[in-house]
Coordinates of C-alpha atoms and ligand atoms in Angstrom, one line a residue:
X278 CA 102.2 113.1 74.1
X279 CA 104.7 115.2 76.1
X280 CA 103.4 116.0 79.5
X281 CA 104.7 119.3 82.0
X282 CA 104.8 120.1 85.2
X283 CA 103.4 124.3 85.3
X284 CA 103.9 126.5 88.1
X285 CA 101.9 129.9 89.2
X286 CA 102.2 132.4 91.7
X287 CA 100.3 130.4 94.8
X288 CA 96.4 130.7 94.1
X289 CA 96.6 131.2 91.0
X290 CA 97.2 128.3 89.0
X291 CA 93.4 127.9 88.1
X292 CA 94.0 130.9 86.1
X293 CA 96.8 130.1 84.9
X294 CA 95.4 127.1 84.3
X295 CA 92.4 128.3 82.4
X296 CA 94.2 131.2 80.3
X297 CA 96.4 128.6 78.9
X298 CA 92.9 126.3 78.0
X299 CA 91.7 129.4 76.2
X300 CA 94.8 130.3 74.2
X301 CA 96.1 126.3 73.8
X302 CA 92.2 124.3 73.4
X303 CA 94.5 121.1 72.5
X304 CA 96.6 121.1 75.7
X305 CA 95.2 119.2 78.7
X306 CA 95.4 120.5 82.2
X307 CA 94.5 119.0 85.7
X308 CA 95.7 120.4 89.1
X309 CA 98.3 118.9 91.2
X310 CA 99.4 121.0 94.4
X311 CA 96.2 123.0 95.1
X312 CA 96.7 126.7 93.4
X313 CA 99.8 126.0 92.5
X314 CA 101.1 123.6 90.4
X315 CA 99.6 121.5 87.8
X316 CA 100.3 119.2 84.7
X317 CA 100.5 120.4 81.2
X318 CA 99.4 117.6 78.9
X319 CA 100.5 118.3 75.0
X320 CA 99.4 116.3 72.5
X321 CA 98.8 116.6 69.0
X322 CA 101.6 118.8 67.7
X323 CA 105.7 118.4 68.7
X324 CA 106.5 119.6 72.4
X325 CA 109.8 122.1 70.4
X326 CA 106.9 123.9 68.2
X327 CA 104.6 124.3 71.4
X328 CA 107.4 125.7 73.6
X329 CA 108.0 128.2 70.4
X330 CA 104.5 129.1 70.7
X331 CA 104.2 129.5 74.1
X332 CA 107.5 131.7 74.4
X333 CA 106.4 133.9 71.5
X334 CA 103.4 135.0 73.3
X335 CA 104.1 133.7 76.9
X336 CA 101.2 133.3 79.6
X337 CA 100.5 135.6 82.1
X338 CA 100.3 133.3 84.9
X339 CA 102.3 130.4 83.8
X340 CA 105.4 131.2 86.0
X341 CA 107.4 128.4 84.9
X342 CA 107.4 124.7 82.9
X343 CA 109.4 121.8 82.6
X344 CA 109.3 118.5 80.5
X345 CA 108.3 115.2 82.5
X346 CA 110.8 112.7 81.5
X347 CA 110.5 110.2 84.0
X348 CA 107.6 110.1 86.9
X349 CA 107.2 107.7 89.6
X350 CA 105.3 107.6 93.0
X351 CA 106.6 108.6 96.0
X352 CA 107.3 105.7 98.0
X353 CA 108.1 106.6 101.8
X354 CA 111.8 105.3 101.8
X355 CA 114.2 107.7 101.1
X356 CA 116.8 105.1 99.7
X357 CA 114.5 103.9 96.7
X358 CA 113.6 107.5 96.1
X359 CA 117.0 108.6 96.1
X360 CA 117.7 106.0 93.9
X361 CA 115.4 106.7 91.6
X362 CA 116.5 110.4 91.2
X363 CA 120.1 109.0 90.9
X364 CA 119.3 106.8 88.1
X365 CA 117.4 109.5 86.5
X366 CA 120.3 111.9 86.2
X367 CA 122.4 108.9 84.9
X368 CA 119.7 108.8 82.1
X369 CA 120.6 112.2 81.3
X370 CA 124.8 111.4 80.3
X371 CA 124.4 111.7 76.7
X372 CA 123.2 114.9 76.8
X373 CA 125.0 116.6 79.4
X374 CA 128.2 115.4 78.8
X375 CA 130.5 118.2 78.7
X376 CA 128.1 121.2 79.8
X377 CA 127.0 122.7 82.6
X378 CA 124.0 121.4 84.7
X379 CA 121.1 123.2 87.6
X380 CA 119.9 120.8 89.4
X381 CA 116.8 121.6 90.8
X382 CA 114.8 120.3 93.4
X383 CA 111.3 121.6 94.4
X384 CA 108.9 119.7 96.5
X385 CA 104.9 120.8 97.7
X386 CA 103.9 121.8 101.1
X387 CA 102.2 118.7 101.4
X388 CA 104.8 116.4 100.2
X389 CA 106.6 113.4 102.3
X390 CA 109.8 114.1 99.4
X391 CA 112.7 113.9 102.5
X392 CA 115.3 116.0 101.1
X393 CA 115.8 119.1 100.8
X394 CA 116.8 121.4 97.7
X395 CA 120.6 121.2 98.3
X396 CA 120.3 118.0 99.8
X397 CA 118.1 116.4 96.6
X398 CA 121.2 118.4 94.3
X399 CA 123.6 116.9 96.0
X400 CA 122.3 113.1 95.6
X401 CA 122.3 113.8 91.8
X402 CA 125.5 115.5 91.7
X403 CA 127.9 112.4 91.4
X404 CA 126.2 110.7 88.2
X405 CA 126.2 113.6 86.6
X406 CA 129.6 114.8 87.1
X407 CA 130.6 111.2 86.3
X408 CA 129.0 111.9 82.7
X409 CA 131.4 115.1 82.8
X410 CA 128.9 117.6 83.6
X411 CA 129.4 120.8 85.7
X412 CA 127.0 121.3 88.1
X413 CA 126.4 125.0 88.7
X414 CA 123.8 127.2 89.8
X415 CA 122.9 129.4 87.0
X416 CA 123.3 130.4 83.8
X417 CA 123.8 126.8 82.6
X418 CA 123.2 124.8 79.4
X419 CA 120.8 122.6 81.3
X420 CA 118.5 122.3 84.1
X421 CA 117.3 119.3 86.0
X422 CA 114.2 119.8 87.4
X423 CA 112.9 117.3 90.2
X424 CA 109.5 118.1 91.4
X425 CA 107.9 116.0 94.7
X426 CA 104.5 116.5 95.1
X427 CA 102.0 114.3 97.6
X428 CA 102.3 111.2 95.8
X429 CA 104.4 111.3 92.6
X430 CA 108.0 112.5 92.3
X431 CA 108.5 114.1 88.5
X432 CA 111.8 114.9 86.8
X433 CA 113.1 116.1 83.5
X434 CA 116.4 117.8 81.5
X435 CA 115.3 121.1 79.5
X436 CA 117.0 124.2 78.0
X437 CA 116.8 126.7 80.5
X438 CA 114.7 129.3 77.8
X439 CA 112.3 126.5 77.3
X440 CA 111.0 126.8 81.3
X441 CA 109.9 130.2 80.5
X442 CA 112.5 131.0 84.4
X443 CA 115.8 129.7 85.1
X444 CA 115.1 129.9 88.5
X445 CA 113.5 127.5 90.5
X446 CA 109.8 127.2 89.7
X447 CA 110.0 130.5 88.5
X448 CA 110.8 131.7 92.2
X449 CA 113.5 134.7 91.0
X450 CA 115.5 135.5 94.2
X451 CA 117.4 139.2 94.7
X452 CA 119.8 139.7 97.1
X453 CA 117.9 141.1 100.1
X454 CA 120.3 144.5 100.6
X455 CA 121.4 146.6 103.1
X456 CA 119.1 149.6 103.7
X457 CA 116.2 148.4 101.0
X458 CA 113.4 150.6 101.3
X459 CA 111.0 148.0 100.7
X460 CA 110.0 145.0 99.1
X461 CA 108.2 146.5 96.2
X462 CA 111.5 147.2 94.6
X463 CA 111.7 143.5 94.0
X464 CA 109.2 143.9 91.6
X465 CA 110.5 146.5 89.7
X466 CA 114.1 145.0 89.4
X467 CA 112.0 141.3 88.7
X468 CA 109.9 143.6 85.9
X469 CA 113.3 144.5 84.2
X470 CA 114.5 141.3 84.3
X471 CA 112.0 139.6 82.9
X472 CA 110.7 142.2 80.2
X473 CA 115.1 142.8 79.0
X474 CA 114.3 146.3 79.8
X475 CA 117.7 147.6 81.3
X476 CA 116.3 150.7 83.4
X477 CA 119.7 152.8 83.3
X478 CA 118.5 153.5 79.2
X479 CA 116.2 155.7 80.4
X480 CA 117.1 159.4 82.1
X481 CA 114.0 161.0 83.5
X482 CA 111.4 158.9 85.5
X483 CA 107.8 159.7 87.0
X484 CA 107.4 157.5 89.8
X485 CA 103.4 157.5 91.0
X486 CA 102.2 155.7 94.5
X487 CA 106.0 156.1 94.6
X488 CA 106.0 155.9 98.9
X489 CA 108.2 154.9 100.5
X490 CA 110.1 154.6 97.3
X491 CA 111.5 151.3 97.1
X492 CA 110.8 151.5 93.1
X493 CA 112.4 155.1 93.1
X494 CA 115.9 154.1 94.6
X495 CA 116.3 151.5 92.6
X496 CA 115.8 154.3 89.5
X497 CA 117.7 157.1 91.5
X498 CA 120.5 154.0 91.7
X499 CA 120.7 153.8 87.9
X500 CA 121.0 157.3 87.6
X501 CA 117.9 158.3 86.4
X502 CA 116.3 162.1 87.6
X503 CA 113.0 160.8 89.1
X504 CA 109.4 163.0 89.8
X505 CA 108.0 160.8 92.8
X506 CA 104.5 161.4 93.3
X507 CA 102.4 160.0 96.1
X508 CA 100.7 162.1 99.0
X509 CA 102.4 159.5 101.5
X510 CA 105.8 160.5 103.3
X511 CA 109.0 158.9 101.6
X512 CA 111.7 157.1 103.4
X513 CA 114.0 159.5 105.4
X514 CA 117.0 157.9 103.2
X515 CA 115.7 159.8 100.2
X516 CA 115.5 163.4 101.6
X517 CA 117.7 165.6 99.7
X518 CA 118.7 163.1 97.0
X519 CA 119.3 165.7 94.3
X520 CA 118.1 163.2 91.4
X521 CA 114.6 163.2 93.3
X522 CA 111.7 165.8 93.4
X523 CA 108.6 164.6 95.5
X524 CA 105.6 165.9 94.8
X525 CA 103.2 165.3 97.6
X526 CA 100.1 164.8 95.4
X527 CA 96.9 163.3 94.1
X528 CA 98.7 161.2 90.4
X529 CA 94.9 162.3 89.5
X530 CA 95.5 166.3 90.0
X531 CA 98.5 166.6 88.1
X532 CA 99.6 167.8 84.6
X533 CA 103.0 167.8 83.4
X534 CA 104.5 169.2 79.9
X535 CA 104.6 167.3 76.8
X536 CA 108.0 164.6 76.5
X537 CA 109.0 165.4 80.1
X538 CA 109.9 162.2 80.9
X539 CA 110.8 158.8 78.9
X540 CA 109.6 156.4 81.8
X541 CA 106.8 155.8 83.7
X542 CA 106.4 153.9 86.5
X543 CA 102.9 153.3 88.7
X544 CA 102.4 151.1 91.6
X545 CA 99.6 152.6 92.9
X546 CA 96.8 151.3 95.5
X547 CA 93.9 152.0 93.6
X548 CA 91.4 150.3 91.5
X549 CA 93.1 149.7 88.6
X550 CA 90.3 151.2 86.4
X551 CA 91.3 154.6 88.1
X552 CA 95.2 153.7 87.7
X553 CA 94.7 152.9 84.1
X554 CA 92.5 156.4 83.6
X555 CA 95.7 158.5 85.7
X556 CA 98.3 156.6 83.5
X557 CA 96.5 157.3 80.2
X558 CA 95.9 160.8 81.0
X559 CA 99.9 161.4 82.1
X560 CA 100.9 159.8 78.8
X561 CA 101.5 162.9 77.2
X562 CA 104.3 163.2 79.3
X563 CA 106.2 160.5 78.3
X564 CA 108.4 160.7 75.1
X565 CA 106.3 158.7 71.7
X566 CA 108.2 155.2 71.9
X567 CA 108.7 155.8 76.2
X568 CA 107.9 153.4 78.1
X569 CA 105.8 152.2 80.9
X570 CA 105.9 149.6 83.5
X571 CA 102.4 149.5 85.9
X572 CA 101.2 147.2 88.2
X573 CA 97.7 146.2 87.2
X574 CA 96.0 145.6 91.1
X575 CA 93.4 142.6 90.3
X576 CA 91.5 143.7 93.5
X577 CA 89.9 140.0 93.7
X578 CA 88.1 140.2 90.7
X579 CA 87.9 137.8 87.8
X580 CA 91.5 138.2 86.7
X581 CA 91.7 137.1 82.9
X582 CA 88.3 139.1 82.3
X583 CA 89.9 142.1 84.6
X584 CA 93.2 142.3 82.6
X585 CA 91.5 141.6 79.1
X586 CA 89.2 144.6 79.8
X587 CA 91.8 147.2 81.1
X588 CA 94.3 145.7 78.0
X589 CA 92.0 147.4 75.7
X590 CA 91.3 150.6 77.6
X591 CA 95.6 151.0 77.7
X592 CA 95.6 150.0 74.3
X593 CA 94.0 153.1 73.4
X594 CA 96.8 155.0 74.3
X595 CA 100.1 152.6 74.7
X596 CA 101.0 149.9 72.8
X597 CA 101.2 146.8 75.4
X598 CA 104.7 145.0 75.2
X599 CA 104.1 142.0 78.1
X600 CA 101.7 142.1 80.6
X601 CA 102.9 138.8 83.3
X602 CA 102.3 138.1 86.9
X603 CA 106.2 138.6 87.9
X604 CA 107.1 136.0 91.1
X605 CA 107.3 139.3 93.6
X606 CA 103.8 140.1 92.6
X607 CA 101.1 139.0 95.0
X608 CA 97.2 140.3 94.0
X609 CA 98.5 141.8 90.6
X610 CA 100.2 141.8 87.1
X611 CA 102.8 143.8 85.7
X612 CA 102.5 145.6 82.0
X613 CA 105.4 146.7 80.4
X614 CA 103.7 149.6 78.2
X615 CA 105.1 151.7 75.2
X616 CA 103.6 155.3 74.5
X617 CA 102.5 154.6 70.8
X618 CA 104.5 157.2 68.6
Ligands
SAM979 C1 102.3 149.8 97.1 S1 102.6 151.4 97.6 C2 103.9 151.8 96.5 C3 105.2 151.2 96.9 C4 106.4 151.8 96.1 N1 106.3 151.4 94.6 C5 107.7 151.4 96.6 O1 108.5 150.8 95.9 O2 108.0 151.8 97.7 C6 101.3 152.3 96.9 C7 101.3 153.8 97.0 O3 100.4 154.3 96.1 C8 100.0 155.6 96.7 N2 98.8 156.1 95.9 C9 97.6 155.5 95.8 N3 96.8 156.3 95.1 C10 97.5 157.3 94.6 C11 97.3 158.5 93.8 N4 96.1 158.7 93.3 N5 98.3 159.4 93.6 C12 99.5 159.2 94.1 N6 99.8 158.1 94.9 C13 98.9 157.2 95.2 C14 99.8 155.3 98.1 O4 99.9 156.5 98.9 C15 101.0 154.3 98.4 O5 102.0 155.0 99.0

């Protein structure tokens, strides 16, 4: 029996919860920090052979996992619970000897855990070093993963690929820049992260609810031509950008020819019945083998029975590469879509 500690976007780790039930009936899950995090139990077959599974067809809501190698409850001194950590990352000097190490340290809102990330880090740092580890920040061999929630304080060493996110819990940070037009282009630069889609492949974009046009700067950026639609203004810094044309418009009113673009992006407010109609009925447009990337609004409704329903109504039309709930998403998924050739 190896146990894990899962994490999903906050509220929505009893889906995650119960979509992983439904496509892994042997695994055992109970809640830990309300909506968010929660354990993986996995017992009849090898923890290597589940992970394979699991990455081969990954979750929609399971942001992030790591192995529970040690587990012990959370006193209220800080000594013995720095201690503890300490002796854990000792543990860990066969295996990190020579290579690099993330260590990190996540605790839940409601959590008496007193340090914090850099602080916990920093505590482990020594004893792993003095196994001749490097302790860096990303793109590691290793991560450490320390976990505090209200009563129990969880740790464990995995491959970075087996916690589905080498970032923390699955929390994927961008740089906040100068001059970002807004936050939804987190999502978009999150989307080609995650799905290894580099977005500078493509050449000519159609961008729908594209306002204010955080998603279409990001593509203008990489050098694509983009056709913003949305009947909403977009943001002054765009006017006159010569890769853009904005079409002030309905997405549902509009007709474009045959091939005219190899991406597609929609973000649209709008029931995502309606989005999934507009997007199938553009499709035409977009090259056979183009892609595209839409957020899938879940509008409150019964998620896993929402997205099942509307992944057969785009399969109709696209064949569906990932569909996962990205960190920057909040009500909503993101598909990555191919026009089927
Ligand atoms: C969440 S915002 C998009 C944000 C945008 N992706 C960005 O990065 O700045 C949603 C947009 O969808 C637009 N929208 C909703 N329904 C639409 C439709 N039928 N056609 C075109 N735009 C639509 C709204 O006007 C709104 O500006």
């Amino acid at each position: 029996m190896m146990d894990f500690i899962g994490t999903a976007n906050p509220g929505f780790a009893p889906y995650a919860m119960d979509e992983l039930k439904r496509k892994h009936p042997e695994v055992a899950v109970s809640g830990i920090a309300p909506g968010e995090t929660f354990r993986i139990g996995c017992p009849s077959r090898t923890p290597d052979e589940w992970l394979r599974e699991l990455r081969r067809d990954e979750p929609i809501f399971l942001r992030h996992l790591f192995p529970v190698e040690a587990e012990s409850a959370l006193g209220e001194d800080a000594d013995s619970i720095a201690e503890t950590m300490i002796g854990f990352a000792a543990s860990c000097a066969d295996r990190v000897r020579g290579a690099t190490v993330a260590v990190q340290v996540r605790k839940s809102q409601d959590s008496p855990f007193p340090f914090g990330s850099a602080e916990g880090r920093d505590l482990m740092r020594p004893a792993l070093e003095a196994a001749g580890a490097e302790v860096a920040a990303r793109d590691t061999r290793w991560i450490l993963s320390v976990y505090a929630s209200k009563k129990s304080l969880y740790m464990g060493l995995s491959a970075p690929e087996d916690n589905l996110s080498d970032w923390p819990g699955g929390a994927v940070r961008f740089r906040r820049e100068e001059g970002l037009i807004s936050r939804a282009a987190f999502k978009l630069l999150e989307a080609e992260r995650t799905f290894g889609l580099p977005l500078g492949r493509f050449s000519r974009a159609l961008d729908l609810g594209a306002a204010p046009g955080g998603w279409t700067s990001v593509l203008l950026e990489r050098g694509l031509h983009v056709t913003a639609v949305d009947p909403a203004e977009m943001a002054d810094s765009l006017a006159g950008h010569p890769g853009l044309a904005h079409l002030r418009r309905n997405a549902a009113e509009l007709s474009f020819p045959p091939g005219a673009f190899d991406l597609l992006v929609s973000d649209m407010s709008w029931d995502p019945r309606h989005t999934c109609r507009i997007v199938s009925g553009l499709a035409p447009a977009l090259v056979p083998g183009g892609s595209a990337i839409v957020t899938l609004k879940l509008m409150h409704r019964k998620p896993l029975q929402t997205i099942s329903q509307l992944a057969e109504e785009y399969a109709k039309t696209f064949d569906i590469r990932r569909i996962k709930q990205l960190f920057h998403n909040r009500e909503e998924v993101t598909m990555w879509l191919k026009r089927r050739a």
